[in-house]
Amino acid sequence: MKQGWDKKSLMEIASVSTGKWNANHATEGGNYRFYTCAYDYLYCDTKRFEGECLILPGNGVNVGEVFYYNGEFDAYQRTYVISDIKILPKYLHYHMLLHWKALGTKQQYGSATNFIKIGNFKEYEVQYPSLPEQQHIVSILDETFSAIDKAKANVEQNLKNAKELFDCVLDSVLYDKKWKIEQLGNVCEKVEYGTSSKAKSEGELPVLRMGNIQNGRFTWDNLVYSDNAEDNKQYLLRHNDVLFNRTNSPELVGKTAIYKSEMPAIFAGYLIRIHRKEDLLDADYLNYYLNSKMAFEYGKTVVISSVNQANINGTKLKNYPIPLPSLKEQQTIVRQLDALRAETQKLEAVYQKKIADLEELKKSILQKAFKGELTESKTKEPCV
């Protein structure tokens, strides 16, 4: 903190309150925004807050984040709203962007779903200069962050283009009309659900779950384990096993991964192992197909949905229409897709690094701002 700046608790310079309503209070076509703890907004017919406010999720994945909003709105009962701010609201927003996330993360309660208590805000200290200096800091940060956000948007578009390039090529292969369309069940021996036994934090073999499927491959973090000898024998994965996620959120159900013998493992009941006819269907081709737009679009026509959950059972999976070149042609397609994927992943890694660097630049500038180190000179627009 720069010498001469004031220091007060958040409760001394603002009001902190929770939202009042649950999500059912939202109405289609309402006049006011209704903020949820995920910082997604719906609409409602009432307002309880107006003017410049900060909105903080009280629980869930966005705990520790802080958002600025100027207008009329209402809020979900597990969302905190900071209002009646006695210093410059955007100054407080920038201050909390730097300091609140780390503090809020340390003060979370709960195990399955993290949350922050309203009393945590009483411990948050805010350092601030005179109003003209607050305005000066906000002006510089607004201009600088605008330039960074513009650069970040350009990089994110490049990242999106790299991902879409691969998807476009995959679509062009699968939608080629020269391929015969076959039901998946006709080129498979059977489909098999995974273990329903309760997993442990330690054990003999990892149990792969739906969260371990990322971009067509398995990740090997956040693992649980099995000591069940019968399960470990029956559900032991074999090289090139393809696993389909039958139950998940509506946007993620159907995601698929291929097992490449990374380490011995079994699979959980929300996954389906596809026992393909190896003389008719290549495993990598099947994995590419099930992660394609074509497969996801078909999945939407057969999925059974309930609140926040969707299911595609094994019977419906066997009815998926799969374009079926010869096995040799499938293997050629896989080699071409593998090569393209390697190149696009290199591009994606470059763009992800640039995005991370821009976020670090923001943090560095915020740190300088609240040490009183920002000068009158304008910050150059970042190069990407």
PDB file of N, CA and C in Angstrom, residues 157-171 344 348:
ATOM      1  N   GLN A 157     -10.205 -15.653 -30.720  1.00  0.00           N
ATOM      2  CA  GLN A 157     -10.783 -15.939 -32.030  1.00  0.00           C
ATOM      3  C   GLN A 157      -9.852 -16.838 -32.831  1.00  0.00           C
ATOM      4  N   ASN A 158      -8.536 -16.569 -32.746  1.00  0.00           N
ATOM      5  CA  ASN A 158      -7.566 -17.425 -33.420  1.00  0.00           C
ATOM      6  C   ASN A 158      -7.615 -18.847 -32.864  1.00  0.00           C
ATOM      7  N   LEU A 159      -7.768 -18.952 -31.538  1.00  0.00           N
ATOM      8  CA  LEU A 159      -7.879 -20.264 -30.902  1.00  0.00           C
ATOM      9  C   LEU A 159      -9.135 -20.985 -31.389  1.00  0.00           C
ATOM     10  N   LYS A 160     -10.235 -20.269 -31.446  1.00  0.00           N
ATOM     11  CA  LYS A 160     -11.484 -20.852 -31.944  1.00  0.00           C
ATOM     12  C   LYS A 160     -11.331 -21.304 -33.396  1.00  0.00           C
ATOM     13  N   ASN A 161     -10.652 -20.484 -34.208  1.00  0.00           N
ATOM     14  CA  ASN A 161     -10.452 -20.839 -35.615  1.00  0.00           C
ATOM     15  C   ASN A 161      -9.628 -22.118 -35.754  1.00  0.00           C
ATOM     16  N   ALA A 162      -8.610 -22.257 -34.885  1.00  0.00           N
ATOM     17  CA  ALA A 162      -7.766 -23.464 -34.935  1.00  0.00           C
ATOM     18  C   ALA A 162      -8.585 -24.704 -34.607  1.00  0.00           C
ATOM     19  N   LYS A 163      -9.451 -24.597 -33.604  1.00  0.00           N
ATOM     20  CA  LYS A 163     -10.292 -25.740 -33.235  1.00  0.00           C
ATOM     21  C   LYS A 163     -11.314 -26.031 -34.328  1.00  0.00           C
ATOM     22  N   GLU A 164     -11.874 -24.983 -34.911  1.00  0.00           N
ATOM     23  CA  GLU A 164     -12.896 -25.174 -35.940  1.00  0.00           C
ATOM     24  C   GLU A 164     -12.305 -25.748 -37.226  1.00  0.00           C
ATOM     25  N   LEU A 165     -11.020 -25.462 -37.481  1.00  0.00           N
ATOM     26  CA  LEU A 165     -10.381 -26.020 -38.670  1.00  0.00           C
ATOM     27  C   LEU A 165     -10.413 -27.539 -38.620  1.00  0.00           C
ATOM     28  N   PHE A 166     -10.045 -28.101 -37.467  1.00  0.00           N
ATOM     29  CA  PHE A 166     -10.057 -29.554 -37.346  1.00  0.00           C
ATOM     30  C   PHE A 166     -11.483 -30.092 -37.475  1.00  0.00           C
ATOM     31  N   ASP A 167     -12.427 -29.456 -36.791  1.00  0.00           N
ATOM     32  CA  ASP A 167     -13.817 -29.916 -36.834  1.00  0.00           C
ATOM     33  C   ASP A 167     -14.376 -29.866 -38.260  1.00  0.00           C
ATOM     34  N   CYS A 168     -13.984 -28.831 -38.985  1.00  0.00           N
ATOM     35  CA  CYS A 168     -14.459 -28.675 -40.365  1.00  0.00           C
ATOM     36  C   CYS A 168     -13.957 -29.818 -41.249  1.00  0.00           C
ATOM     37  N   VAL A 169     -12.684 -30.168 -41.098  1.00  0.00           N
ATOM     38  CA  VAL A 169     -12.128 -31.268 -41.882  1.00  0.00           C
ATOM     39  C   VAL A 169     -12.788 -32.590 -41.498  1.00  0.00           C
ATOM     40  N   LEU A 170     -12.983 -32.806 -40.190  1.00  0.00           N
ATOM     41  CA  LEU A 170     -13.646 -34.023 -39.735  1.00  0.00           C
ATOM     42  C   LEU A 170     -15.057 -34.127 -40.313  1.00  0.00           C
ATOM     43  N   ASP A 171     -15.782 -33.008 -40.285  1.00  0.00           N
ATOM     44  CA  ASP A 171     -17.145 -33.005 -40.845  1.00  0.00           C
ATOM     45  C   ASP A 171     -17.130 -33.345 -42.329  1.00  0.00           C
ATOM     46  N   THR A 344      -2.896 -28.552 -35.286  1.00  0.00           N
ATOM     47  CA  THR A 344      -3.825 -27.608 -34.658  1.00  0.00           C
ATOM     48  C   THR A 344      -3.584 -27.521 -33.155  1.00  0.00           C
ATOM     49  N   GLU A 348      -3.017 -24.277 -30.922  1.00  0.00           N
ATOM     50  CA  GLU A 348      -3.822 -24.035 -29.733  1.00  0.00           C
ATOM     51  C   GLU A 348      -2.939 -23.775 -28.518  1.00  0.00           C
TER      52      GLU A 348
END
